[in-house]
Tab-separated table of C-alpha atoms in Angstrom:
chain	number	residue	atom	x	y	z
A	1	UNK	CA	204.982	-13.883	-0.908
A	2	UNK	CA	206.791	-17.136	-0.480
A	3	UNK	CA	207.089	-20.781	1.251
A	4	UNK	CA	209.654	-20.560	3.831
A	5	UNK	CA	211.413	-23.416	4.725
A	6	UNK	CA	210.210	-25.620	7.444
A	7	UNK	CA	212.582	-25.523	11.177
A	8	UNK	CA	212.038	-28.947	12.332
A	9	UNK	CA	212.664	-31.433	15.028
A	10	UNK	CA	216.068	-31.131	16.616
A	11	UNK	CA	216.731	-27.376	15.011
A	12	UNK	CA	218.306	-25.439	17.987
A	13	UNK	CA	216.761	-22.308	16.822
A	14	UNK	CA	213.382	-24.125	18.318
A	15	UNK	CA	214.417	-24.314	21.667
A	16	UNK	CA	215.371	-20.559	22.010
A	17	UNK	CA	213.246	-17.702	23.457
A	18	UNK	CA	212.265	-14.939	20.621
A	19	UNK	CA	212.890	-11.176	20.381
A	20	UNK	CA	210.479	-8.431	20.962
A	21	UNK	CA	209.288	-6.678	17.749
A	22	UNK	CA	210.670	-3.673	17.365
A	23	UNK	CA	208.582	-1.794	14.870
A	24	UNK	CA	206.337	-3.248	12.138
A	25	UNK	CA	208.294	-2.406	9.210
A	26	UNK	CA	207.915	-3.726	5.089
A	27	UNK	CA	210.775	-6.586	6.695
A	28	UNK	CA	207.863	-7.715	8.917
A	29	UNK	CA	204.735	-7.279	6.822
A	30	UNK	CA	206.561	-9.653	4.158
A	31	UNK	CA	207.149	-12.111	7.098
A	32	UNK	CA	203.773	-12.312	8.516
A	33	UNK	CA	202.183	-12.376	4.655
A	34	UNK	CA	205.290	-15.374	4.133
A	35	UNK	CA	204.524	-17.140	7.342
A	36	UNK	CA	200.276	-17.188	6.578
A	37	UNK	CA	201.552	-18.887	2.863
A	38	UNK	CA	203.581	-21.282	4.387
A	39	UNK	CA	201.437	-22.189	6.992
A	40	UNK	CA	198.867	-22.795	4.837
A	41	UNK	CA	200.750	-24.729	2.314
A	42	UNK	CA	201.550	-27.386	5.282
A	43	UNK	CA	197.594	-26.623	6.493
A	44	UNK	CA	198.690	-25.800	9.724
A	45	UNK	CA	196.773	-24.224	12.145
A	46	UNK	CA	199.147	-21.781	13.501
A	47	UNK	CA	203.116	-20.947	13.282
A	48	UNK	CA	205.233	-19.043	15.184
A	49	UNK	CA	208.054	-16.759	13.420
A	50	UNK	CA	210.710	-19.301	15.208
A	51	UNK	CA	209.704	-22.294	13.290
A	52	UNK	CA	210.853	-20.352	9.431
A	53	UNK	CA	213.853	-19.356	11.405
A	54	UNK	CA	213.227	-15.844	12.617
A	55	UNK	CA	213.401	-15.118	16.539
A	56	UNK	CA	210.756	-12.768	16.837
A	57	UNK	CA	207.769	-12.903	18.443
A	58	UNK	CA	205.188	-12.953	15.274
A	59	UNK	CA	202.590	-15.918	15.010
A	60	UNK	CA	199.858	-16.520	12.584
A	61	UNK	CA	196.755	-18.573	13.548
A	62	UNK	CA	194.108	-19.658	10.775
A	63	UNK	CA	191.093	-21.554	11.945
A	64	UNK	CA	190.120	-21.561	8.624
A	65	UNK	CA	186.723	-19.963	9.626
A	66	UNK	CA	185.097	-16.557	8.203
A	67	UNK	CA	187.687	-14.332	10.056
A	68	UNK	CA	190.369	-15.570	8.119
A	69	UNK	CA	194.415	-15.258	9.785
A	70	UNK	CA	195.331	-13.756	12.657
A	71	UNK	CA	198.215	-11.921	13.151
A	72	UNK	CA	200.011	-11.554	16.786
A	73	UNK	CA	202.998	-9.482	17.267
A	74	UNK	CA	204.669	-9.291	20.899
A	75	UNK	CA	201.910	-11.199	22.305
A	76	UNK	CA	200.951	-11.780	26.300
A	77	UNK	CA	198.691	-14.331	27.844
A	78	UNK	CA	196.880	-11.654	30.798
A	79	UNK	CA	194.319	-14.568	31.827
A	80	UNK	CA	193.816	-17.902	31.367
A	81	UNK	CA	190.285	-19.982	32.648
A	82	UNK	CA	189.325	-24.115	33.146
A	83	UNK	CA	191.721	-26.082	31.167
A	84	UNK	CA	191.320	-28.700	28.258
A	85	UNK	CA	193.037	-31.926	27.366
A	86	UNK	CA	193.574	-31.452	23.374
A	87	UNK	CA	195.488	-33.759	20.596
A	88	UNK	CA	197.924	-31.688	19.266
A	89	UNK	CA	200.704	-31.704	16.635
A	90	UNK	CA	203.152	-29.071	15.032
A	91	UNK	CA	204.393	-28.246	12.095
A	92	UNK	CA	207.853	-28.670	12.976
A	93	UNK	CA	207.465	-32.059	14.399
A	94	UNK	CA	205.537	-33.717	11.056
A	95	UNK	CA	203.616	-36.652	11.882
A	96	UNK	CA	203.912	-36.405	15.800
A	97	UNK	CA	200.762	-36.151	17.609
A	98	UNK	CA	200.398	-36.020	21.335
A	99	UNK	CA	197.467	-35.110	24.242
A	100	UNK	CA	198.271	-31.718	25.623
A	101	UNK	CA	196.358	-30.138	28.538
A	102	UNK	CA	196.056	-26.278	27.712
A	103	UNK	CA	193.807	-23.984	29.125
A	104	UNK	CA	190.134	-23.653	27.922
A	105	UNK	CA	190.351	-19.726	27.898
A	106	UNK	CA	192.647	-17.316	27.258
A	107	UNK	CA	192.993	-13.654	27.086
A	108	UNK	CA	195.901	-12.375	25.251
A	109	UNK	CA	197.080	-8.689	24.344
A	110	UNK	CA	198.724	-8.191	21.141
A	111	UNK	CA	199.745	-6.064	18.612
A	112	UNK	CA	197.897	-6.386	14.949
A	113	UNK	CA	200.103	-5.682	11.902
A	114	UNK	CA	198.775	-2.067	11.681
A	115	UNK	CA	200.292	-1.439	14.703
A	116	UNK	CA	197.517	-1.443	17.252
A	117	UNK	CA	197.340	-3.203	20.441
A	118	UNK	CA	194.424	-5.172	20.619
A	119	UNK	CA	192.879	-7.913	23.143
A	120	UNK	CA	191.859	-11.313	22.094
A	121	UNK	CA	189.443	-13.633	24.045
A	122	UNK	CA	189.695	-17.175	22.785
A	123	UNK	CA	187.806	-20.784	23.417
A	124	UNK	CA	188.891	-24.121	22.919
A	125	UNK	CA	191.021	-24.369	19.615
A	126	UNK	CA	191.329	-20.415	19.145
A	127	UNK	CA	192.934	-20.593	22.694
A	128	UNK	CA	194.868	-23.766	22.124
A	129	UNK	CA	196.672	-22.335	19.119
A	130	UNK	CA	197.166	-19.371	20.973
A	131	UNK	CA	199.015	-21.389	23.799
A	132	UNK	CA	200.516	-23.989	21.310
A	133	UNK	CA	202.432	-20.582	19.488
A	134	UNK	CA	203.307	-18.510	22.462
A	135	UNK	CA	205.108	-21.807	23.555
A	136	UNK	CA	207.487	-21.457	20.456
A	137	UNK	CA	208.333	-17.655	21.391
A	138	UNK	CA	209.278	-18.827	24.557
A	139	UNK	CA	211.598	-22.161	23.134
A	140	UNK	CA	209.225	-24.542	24.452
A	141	UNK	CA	207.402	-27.510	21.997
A	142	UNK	CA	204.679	-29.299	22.339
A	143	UNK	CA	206.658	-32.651	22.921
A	144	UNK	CA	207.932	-30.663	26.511
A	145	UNK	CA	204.157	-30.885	27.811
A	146	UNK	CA	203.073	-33.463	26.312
A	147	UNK	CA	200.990	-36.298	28.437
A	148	UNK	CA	203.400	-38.976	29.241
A	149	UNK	CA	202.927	-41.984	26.376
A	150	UNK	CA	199.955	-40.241	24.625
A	151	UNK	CA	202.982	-39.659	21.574
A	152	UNK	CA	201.540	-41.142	18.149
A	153	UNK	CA	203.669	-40.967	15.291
A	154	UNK	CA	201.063	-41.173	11.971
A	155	UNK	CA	202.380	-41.403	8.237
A	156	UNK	CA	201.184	-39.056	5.842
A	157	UNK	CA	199.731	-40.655	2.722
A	158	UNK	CA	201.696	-41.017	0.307
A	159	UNK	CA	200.133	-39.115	-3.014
């Protein structure tokens, strides 16, 4: 396993639309396993295979509860219910937070790294992640749907 470096703000890899997987092979099982390090050495709540430079449609989500990461491939939002106005930030835009509106629900259809397709119905910050991720497959950011003025910038600490 390994850190994989960070796209960021102003990459043009961010703003394009991802690949299909086509089958889960070792290439793929040492990107997802890469992508749950690496988001978890910048504790991030979810990344999207885009944002380490790889156009396929992979994401990892950790909510950091007793489920531990999820793993997407080719996902699809079938349903989404209510919506939700959320902060939000991103790992590839460091520091930048902004208010969001996303939905409150979501059902999405994926496929888990063994290969099966499964369904997924998530609440609140399950289905804000989901949303926030599945915008990066697509080349969208947060910044694109972002409430008008609600941008913060906020510096880390230094240690």
């Amino acid at each position: 396993m390994a850190i994989r470096n960070l796209r960021l703000e102003g990459d043009e890899i961010l703003k394009k639309k991802s690949r299909e997987v086509e089958k889960i092979d070792e290439k793929i099982q040492i990107l997802i396993d890469d992508m749950i390090e690496t988001m978890h050495q910048y504790n991030g709540v979810g990344l999207a295979a885009v944002q380490v430079g790889i156009l396929k449609k992979v994401i990892v989500i950790d909510l950091y509860d007793d489920h531990g990461p999820i793993v997407l491939i080719n996902p699809i939002i079938l349903k989404t219910k209510g919506e939700q106005e959320v902060d939000e930030g991103c790992l590839s835009f460091p520091n930048q937070f902004a208010k969001v509106i996303r939905p409150a629900e979501v059902i999405a259809e994926y496929t888990d790294r063994e290969g099966k397709r499964m369904k997924i119905k998530a609440k609140e910050l399950l289905a804000q992640a989901i949303c926030h991720e599945m915008d990066h497959l697509n080349g969208e950011v947060f910044v694109d749907k972002m409430i008008p003025g609600t941008l913060e910038y906020i510096e880390s600490e230094k240690k």
